[in-house]
XYZ file of C-alpha atoms in Angstrom:
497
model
C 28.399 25.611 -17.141
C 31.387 23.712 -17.638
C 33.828 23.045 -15.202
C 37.387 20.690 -14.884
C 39.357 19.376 -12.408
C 42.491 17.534 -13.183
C 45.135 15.247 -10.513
C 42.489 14.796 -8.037
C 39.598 12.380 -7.066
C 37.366 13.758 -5.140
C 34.540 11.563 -4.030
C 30.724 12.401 -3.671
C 30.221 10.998 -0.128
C 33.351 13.219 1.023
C 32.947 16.403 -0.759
C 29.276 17.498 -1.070
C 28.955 19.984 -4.032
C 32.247 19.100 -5.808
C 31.224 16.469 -8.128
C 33.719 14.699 -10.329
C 37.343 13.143 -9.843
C 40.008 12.260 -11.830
C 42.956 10.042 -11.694
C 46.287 9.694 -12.519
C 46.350 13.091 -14.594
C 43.286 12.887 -16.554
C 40.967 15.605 -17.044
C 37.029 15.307 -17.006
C 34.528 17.672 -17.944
C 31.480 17.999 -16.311
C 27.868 19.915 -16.921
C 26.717 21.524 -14.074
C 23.424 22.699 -13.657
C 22.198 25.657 -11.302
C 19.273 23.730 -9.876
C 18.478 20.300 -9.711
C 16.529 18.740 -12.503
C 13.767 15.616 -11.942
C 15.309 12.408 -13.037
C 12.898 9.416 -13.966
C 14.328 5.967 -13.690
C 13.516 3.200 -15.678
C 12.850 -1.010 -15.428
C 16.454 -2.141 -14.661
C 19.031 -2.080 -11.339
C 22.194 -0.389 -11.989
C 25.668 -0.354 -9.791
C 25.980 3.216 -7.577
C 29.633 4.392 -7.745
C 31.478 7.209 -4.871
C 33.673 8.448 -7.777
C 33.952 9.008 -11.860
C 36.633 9.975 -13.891
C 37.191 10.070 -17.819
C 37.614 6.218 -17.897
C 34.583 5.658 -16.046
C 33.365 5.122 -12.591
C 34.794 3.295 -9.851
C 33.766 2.325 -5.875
C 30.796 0.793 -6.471
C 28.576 0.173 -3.043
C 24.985 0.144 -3.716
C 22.429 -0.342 -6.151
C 19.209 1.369 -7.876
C 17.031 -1.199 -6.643
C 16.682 0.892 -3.517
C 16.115 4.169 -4.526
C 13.961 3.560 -8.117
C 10.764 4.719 -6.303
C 12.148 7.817 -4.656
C 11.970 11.073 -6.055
C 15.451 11.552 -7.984
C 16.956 14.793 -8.734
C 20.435 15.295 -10.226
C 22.308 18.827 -10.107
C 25.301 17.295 -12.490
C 26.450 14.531 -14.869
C 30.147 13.984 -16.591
C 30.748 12.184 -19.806
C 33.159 9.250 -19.913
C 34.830 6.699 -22.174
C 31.883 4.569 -20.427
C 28.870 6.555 -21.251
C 27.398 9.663 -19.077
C 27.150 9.565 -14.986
C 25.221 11.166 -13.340
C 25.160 12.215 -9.421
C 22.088 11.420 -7.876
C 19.777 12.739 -5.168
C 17.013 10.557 -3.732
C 14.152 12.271 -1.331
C 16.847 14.852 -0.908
C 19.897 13.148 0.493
C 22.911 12.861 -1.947
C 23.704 9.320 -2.832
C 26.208 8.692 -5.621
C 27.251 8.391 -9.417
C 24.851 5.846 -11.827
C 25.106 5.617 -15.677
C 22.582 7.837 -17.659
C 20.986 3.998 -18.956
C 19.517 4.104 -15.753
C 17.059 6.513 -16.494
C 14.005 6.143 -18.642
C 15.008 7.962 -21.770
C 12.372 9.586 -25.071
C 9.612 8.035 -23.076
C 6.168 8.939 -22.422
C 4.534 7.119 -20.057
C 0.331 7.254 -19.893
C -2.419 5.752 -18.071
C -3.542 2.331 -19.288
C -7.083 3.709 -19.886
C -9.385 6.595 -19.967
C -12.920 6.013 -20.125
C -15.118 9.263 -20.676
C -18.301 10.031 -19.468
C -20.847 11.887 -22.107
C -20.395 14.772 -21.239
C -21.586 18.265 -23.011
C -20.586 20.707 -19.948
C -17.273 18.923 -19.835
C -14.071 18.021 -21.700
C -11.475 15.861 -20.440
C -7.770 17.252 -20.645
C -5.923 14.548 -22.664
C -2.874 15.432 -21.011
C -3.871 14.387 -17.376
C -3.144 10.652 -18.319
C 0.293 11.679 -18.374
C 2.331 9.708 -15.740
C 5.735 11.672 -17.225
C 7.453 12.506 -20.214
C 11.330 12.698 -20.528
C 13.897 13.849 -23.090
C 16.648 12.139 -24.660
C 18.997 11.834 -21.227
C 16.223 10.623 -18.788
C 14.936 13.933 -17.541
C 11.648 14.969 -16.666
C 9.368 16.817 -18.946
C 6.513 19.106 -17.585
C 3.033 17.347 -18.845
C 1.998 21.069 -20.536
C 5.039 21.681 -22.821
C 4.076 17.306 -24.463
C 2.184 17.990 -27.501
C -0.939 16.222 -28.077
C -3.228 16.048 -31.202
C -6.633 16.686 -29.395
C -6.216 18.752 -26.557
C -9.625 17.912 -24.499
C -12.490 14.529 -25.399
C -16.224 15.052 -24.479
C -18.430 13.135 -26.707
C -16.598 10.824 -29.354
C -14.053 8.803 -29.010
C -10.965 9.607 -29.509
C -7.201 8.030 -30.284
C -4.661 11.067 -28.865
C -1.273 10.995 -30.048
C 1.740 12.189 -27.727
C 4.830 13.592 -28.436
C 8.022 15.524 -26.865
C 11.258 15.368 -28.915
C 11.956 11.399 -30.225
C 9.297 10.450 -27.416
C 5.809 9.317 -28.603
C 3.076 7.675 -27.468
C -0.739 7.144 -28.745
C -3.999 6.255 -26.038
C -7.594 5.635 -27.116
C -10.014 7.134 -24.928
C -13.147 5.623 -24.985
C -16.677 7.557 -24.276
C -19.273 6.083 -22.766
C -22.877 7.293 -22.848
C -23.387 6.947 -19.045
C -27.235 5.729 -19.204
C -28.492 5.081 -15.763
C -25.180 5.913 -14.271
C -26.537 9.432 -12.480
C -28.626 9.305 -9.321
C -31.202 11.153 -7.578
C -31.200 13.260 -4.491
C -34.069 10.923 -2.703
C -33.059 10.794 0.692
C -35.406 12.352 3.709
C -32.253 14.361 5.930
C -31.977 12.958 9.273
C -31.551 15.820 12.204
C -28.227 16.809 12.486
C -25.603 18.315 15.119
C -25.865 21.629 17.067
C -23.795 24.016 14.137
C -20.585 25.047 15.788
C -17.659 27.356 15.116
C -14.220 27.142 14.262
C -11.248 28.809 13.337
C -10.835 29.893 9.736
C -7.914 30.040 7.363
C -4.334 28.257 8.040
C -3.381 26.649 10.949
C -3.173 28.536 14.377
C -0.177 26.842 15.948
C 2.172 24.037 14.776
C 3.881 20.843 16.530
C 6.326 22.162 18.741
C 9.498 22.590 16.432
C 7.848 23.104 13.688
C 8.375 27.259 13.724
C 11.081 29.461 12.989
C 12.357 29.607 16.789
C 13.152 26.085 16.290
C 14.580 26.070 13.354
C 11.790 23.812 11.486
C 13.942 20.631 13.350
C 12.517 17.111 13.564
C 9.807 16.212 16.587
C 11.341 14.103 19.737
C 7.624 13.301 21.498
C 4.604 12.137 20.432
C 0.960 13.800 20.691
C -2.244 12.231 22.387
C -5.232 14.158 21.645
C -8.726 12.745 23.218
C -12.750 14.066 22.985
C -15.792 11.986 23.724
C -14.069 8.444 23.457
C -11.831 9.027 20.654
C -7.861 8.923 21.631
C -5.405 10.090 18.520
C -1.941 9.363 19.210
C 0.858 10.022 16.800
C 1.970 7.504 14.469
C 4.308 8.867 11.661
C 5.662 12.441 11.699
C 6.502 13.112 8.035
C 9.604 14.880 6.511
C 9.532 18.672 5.839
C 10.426 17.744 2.016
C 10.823 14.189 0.062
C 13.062 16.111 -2.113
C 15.778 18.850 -2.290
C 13.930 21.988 -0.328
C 12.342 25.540 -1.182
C 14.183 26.971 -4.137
C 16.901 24.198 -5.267
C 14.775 22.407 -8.045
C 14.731 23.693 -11.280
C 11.820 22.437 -12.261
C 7.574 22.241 -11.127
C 8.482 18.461 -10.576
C 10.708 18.512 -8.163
C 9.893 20.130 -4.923
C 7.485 16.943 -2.931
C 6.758 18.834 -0.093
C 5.544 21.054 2.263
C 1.899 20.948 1.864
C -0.406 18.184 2.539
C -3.624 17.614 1.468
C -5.403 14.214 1.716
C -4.420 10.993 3.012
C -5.431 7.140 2.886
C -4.294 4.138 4.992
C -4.636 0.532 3.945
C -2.800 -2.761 4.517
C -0.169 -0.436 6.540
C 0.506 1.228 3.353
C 0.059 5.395 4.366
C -0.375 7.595 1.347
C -0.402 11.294 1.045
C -0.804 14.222 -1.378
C 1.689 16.400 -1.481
C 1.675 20.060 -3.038
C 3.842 23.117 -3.444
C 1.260 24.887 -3.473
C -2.546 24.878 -1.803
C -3.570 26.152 -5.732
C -1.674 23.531 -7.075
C -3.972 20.759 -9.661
C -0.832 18.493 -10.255
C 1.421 17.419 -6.836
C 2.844 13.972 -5.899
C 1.624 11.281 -3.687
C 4.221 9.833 -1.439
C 3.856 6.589 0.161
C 5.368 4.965 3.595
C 5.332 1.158 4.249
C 4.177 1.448 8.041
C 5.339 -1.964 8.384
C 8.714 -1.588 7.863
C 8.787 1.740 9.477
C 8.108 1.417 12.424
C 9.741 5.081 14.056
C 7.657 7.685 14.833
C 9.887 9.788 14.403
C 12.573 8.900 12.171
C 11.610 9.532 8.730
C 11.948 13.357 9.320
C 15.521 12.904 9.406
C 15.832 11.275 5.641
C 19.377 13.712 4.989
C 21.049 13.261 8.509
C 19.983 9.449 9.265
C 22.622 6.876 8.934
C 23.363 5.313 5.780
C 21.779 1.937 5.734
C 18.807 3.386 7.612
C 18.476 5.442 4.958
C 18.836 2.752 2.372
C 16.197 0.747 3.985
C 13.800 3.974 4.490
C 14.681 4.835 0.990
C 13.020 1.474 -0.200
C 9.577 2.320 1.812
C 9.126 5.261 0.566
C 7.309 5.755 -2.554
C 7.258 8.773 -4.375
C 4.526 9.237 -7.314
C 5.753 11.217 -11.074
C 4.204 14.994 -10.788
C 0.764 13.902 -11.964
C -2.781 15.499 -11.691
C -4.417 15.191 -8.550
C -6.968 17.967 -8.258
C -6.863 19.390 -4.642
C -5.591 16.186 -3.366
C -7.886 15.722 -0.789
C -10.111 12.715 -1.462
C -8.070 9.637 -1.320
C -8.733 5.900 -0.820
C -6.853 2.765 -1.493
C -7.503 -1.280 -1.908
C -4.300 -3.742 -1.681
C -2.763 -2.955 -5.022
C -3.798 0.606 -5.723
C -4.001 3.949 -4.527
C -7.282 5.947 -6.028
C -7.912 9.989 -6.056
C -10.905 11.964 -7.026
C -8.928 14.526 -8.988
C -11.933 17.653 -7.948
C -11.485 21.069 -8.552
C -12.044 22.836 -4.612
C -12.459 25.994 -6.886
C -15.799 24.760 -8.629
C -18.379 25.015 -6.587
C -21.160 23.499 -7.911
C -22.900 22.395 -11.269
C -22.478 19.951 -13.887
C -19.181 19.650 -14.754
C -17.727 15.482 -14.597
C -15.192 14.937 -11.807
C -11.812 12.313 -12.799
C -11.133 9.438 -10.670
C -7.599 7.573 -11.005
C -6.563 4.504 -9.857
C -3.154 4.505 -9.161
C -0.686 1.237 -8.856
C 1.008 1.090 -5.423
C 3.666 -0.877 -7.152
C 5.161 2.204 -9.222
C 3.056 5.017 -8.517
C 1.720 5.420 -12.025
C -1.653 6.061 -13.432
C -3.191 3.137 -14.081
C -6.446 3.815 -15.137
C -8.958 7.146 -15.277
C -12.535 7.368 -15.163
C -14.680 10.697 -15.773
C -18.008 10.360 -13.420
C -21.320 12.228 -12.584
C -23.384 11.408 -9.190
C -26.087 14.143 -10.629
C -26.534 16.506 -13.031
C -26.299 19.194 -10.252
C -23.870 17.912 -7.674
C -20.584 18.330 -8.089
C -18.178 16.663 -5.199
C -15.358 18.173 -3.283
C -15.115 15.200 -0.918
C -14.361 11.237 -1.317
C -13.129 8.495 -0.479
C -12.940 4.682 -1.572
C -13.836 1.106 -0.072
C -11.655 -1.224 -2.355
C -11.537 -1.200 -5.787
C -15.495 -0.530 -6.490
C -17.070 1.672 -3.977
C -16.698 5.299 -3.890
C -18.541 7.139 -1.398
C -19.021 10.913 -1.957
C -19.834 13.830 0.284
C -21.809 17.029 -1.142
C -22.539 19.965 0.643
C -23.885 23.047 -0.330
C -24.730 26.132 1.773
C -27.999 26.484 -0.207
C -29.286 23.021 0.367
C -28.757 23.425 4.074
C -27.500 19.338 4.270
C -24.753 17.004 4.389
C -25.617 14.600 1.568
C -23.591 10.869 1.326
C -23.890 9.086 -2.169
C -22.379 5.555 -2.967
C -20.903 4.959 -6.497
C -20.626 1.216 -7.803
C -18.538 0.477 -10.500
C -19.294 -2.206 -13.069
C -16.501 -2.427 -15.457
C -15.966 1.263 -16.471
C -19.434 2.840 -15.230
C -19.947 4.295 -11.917
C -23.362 4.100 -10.795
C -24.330 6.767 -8.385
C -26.969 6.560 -5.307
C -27.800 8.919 -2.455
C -27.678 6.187 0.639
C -28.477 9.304 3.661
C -28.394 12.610 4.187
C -28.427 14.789 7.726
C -29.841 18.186 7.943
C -27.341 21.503 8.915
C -24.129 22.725 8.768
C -22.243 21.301 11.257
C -19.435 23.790 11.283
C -20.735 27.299 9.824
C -17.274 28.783 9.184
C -14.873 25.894 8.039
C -14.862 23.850 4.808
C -14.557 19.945 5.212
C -11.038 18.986 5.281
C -11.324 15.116 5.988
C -14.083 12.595 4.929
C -13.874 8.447 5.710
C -15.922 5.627 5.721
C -15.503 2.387 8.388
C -18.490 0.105 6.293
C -20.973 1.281 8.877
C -20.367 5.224 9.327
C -19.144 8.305 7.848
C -16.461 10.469 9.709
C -16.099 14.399 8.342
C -13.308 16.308 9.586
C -13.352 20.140 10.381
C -10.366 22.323 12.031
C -10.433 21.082 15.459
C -13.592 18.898 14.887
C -14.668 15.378 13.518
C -18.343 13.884 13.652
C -19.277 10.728 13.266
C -22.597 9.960 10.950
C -24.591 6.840 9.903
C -24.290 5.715 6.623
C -27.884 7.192 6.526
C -27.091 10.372 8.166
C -28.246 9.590 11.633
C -25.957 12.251 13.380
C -23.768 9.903 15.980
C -20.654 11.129 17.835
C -19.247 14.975 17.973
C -15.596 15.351 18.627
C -13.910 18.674 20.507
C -9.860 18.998 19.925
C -8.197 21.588 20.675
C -4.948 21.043 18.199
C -5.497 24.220 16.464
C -3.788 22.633 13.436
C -5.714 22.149 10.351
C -6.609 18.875 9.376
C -5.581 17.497 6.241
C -7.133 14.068 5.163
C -8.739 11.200 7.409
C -8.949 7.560 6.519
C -10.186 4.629 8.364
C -9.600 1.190 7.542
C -10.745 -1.896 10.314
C -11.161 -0.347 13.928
C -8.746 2.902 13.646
C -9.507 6.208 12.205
C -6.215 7.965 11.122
C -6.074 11.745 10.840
C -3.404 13.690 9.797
C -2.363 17.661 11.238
C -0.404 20.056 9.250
C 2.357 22.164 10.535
C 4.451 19.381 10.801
C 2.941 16.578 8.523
C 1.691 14.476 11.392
C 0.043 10.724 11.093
C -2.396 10.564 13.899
C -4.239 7.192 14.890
C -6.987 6.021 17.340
C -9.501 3.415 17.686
C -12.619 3.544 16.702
């Protein structure tokens, strides 16, 4: 839609909505677009204007360097004798005019590697290394409308070619033959916990403004929730959205928010997934710098804060392209990267591969992906990571009546798998896991309203009661604190252990 305004400037922090000025009689015309579309920036810093007109912009007061990392959405640009503006939104707030060179434009950016298992019952989908794609003005491509020359690898390997209009890029993914890499189930099951019940389903009840009597506004006090020795108290409650909310992108890559599904904590960097959707395979992670944030509460106020808060917030807040992450609940991290088991919650069990990415803290981006197998009959819904070469995997199956715990090694690109304990039950008999850690000496696995504690070879430890009636959604323990996060609001829970 086109739209023009002539004698006027009317600035972006003043008028929200009206988006272009011009001075001294000049007319500008601007494209507007319904919804907002997903913006990727690229390597350099560019000036951030209040106004444009035809000559160009004008007001400058801040810079890209702070907001590179967020999610950016744009509802509107305007061409000018200096090149195209456009009028930015970073994790949802409005923030200003910035030339369209800012953006990374005809790219498509991959993973560094993919290295294949052998696989016969599985194929890896060549277009899950896909960090993002973009078109000729810097916005965001969804990863199924790239073309790629080999849609799925197996057993050979493979160079894929990439392309979306003048974009292109190639990747060879290498197949290994993954000789001695699978394990056996050899482990005697310890005795296990007295199998309780649960509630089922969605969460029962919610923080205390997070309903529709309260409008869905931000939390003003803290939780403390305690059972058998372990005391959570809150530590970050999350924004509703990292982005514009329900309905105002106009694209799958631009709503981050409102479900969670997995978290990891480590050197005070907090990571979650983040879906639209709990059926949702591809979501964003979104990553706060605990030491510089320091609020409990803040950081659900992103659109209403003060301006330099927001500016420094901004700049600890890391927001991931819309990549594949599986269900998103099995998440680890080392000092430099962020890695996922990419599962599918819908497969039960068999001998399908599983994808595990390791993720660069720095940007976000895929770094590398491995396919892996613990067993030709186990597949894993639950994970998570000691640094950058331990993996240790839950499996459960109702059949098998156990909790098995299995250590993977890697060495170079092969992940050698080995059962290290087991412990005999169910534990909960009518909830799925929905949080698994690892402190070097014990497994935690989280249920709705319950958490036990395990050996790492399945001697059955500690049982903890809540009474939160808010699911769980990810655990993660790193030195003497076990962090847990609730849903219904987003909430960062932390206690010693």
């Amino acid at each position: 839609m086109k739209k023009t305004i002539k004698g006027v400037i009317i600035t972006s922090a003043l008028l929200a909505g009206l988006f272009v000025g011009a001075a001294h009689g000049q007319e500008v015309s601007a494209k507007s677009f319904g919804k907002a579309v997903t913006k990727i920036a690229g390597n350099g810093n560019y000036a951030i204007y209040h106004n444009v007109s035809k000559g160009g912009p004008s007001g400058k007061f801040t810079s890209t360097k702070y907001f590179k990392h967020g999610q950016i959405q744009s509802k509107e640009y305007v061409s000018t004798k200096k090149g195209n503006f456009w009028n930015i939104i970073v994790d949802g707030r409005k923030v200003g005019w910035v030339s369209e060179k800012f953006f990374a434009k005809n790219q498509i950016s991959l993973a560094g590697s993919v290295s294949v298992v052998k696989n016969s019952d599985y194929s890896f989908p060549t277009r899950d290394a896909i960090n993002y794609a973009t078109d000729s003005q810097g916005t965001a491509v969804n990863p199924s409308k790239v073309n790629v020359s080999k849609a799925y690898v197996s057993t050979n390997d493979t160079t894929v070619n990439y392309s979306y209009g003048k974009a292109k890029a190639s990747l060879h993914i290498d197949v290994r033959d993954g000789d001695g890499e699978m394990g056996q189930p050899d482990k005697d099951a310890k005795s296990g916990f007295k199998s309780v019940t649960t509630w089922n389903g969605g969460s029962k009840s919610s923080s205390r403004n997070w309903n529709a009597a309260h409008h869905y506004t931000s939390e003003t006090s803290s939780n403390t929730f305690k059972s058998n020795g372990l005391t959570l108290r809150t530590r970050l409650f999350q924004p509703r959205f990292v982005s514009l909310s329900y309905g105002q992108a106009g694209d799958a890559m631009g709503q981050v928010g409102v479900i969670p599904e997995g978290i990891t904590v480590n050197s005070g960097v907090f990571t979650t997934s983040m879906f639209t959707s709990s059926n949702d395979q591809h979501g964003h992670l979104v990553s706060y710098n605990l030491n510089a944030i320091k609020s409990k509460y803040a950081a659900q106020n992103l659109t209403t804060m003060g301006w330099s808060t927001f500016k420094s917030y901004a700049n600890n807040i890391k927001v991931s392209p819309y990549i594949k992450l599986g269900h998103g609940q099995s998440l680890g991290s080392s000092s430099n990267y962020i890695y996922v088991l990419a599962n599918d919650n819908n497969y039960t069990n068999g001998p399908r591969s599983e994808e595990v990415l390791q993720i660069r803290k720095s940007d976000m981006k895929i770094n590398k992906i491995w396919t892996v197998r613990i067993s030709d009959d186990r597949y894993i819904h639950n994970a998570t990571f000691v640094g950058d070469n331990t993996m240790y995997a839950l499996f459960h199956n109702g059949g098998y009546d156990n909790y098995e715990y299995w250590r993977l090694t890697r060495d170079g690109d092969s992940w050698k798998a080995e059962e290290v304990g087991a412990t005999k039950g169910r534990f909960v008999s009518n909830s799925p896991v929905q949080g698994f850690a690892y402190d070097s000496n014990n497994f935690y696995i989280g249920f709705n309203d319950n958490i036990f504690k395990v050996g790492e070879d399945g001697t059955a430890k500690k049982h903890y009661k809540f009474n939160v009636r808010r699911e769980i959604e990810g655990m993660s323990a790193t030195g003497s604190n076990l962090y847990v996060q609730f849903a219904q609001r987003a909430e960062l829970t932390q206690g010693r252990i």
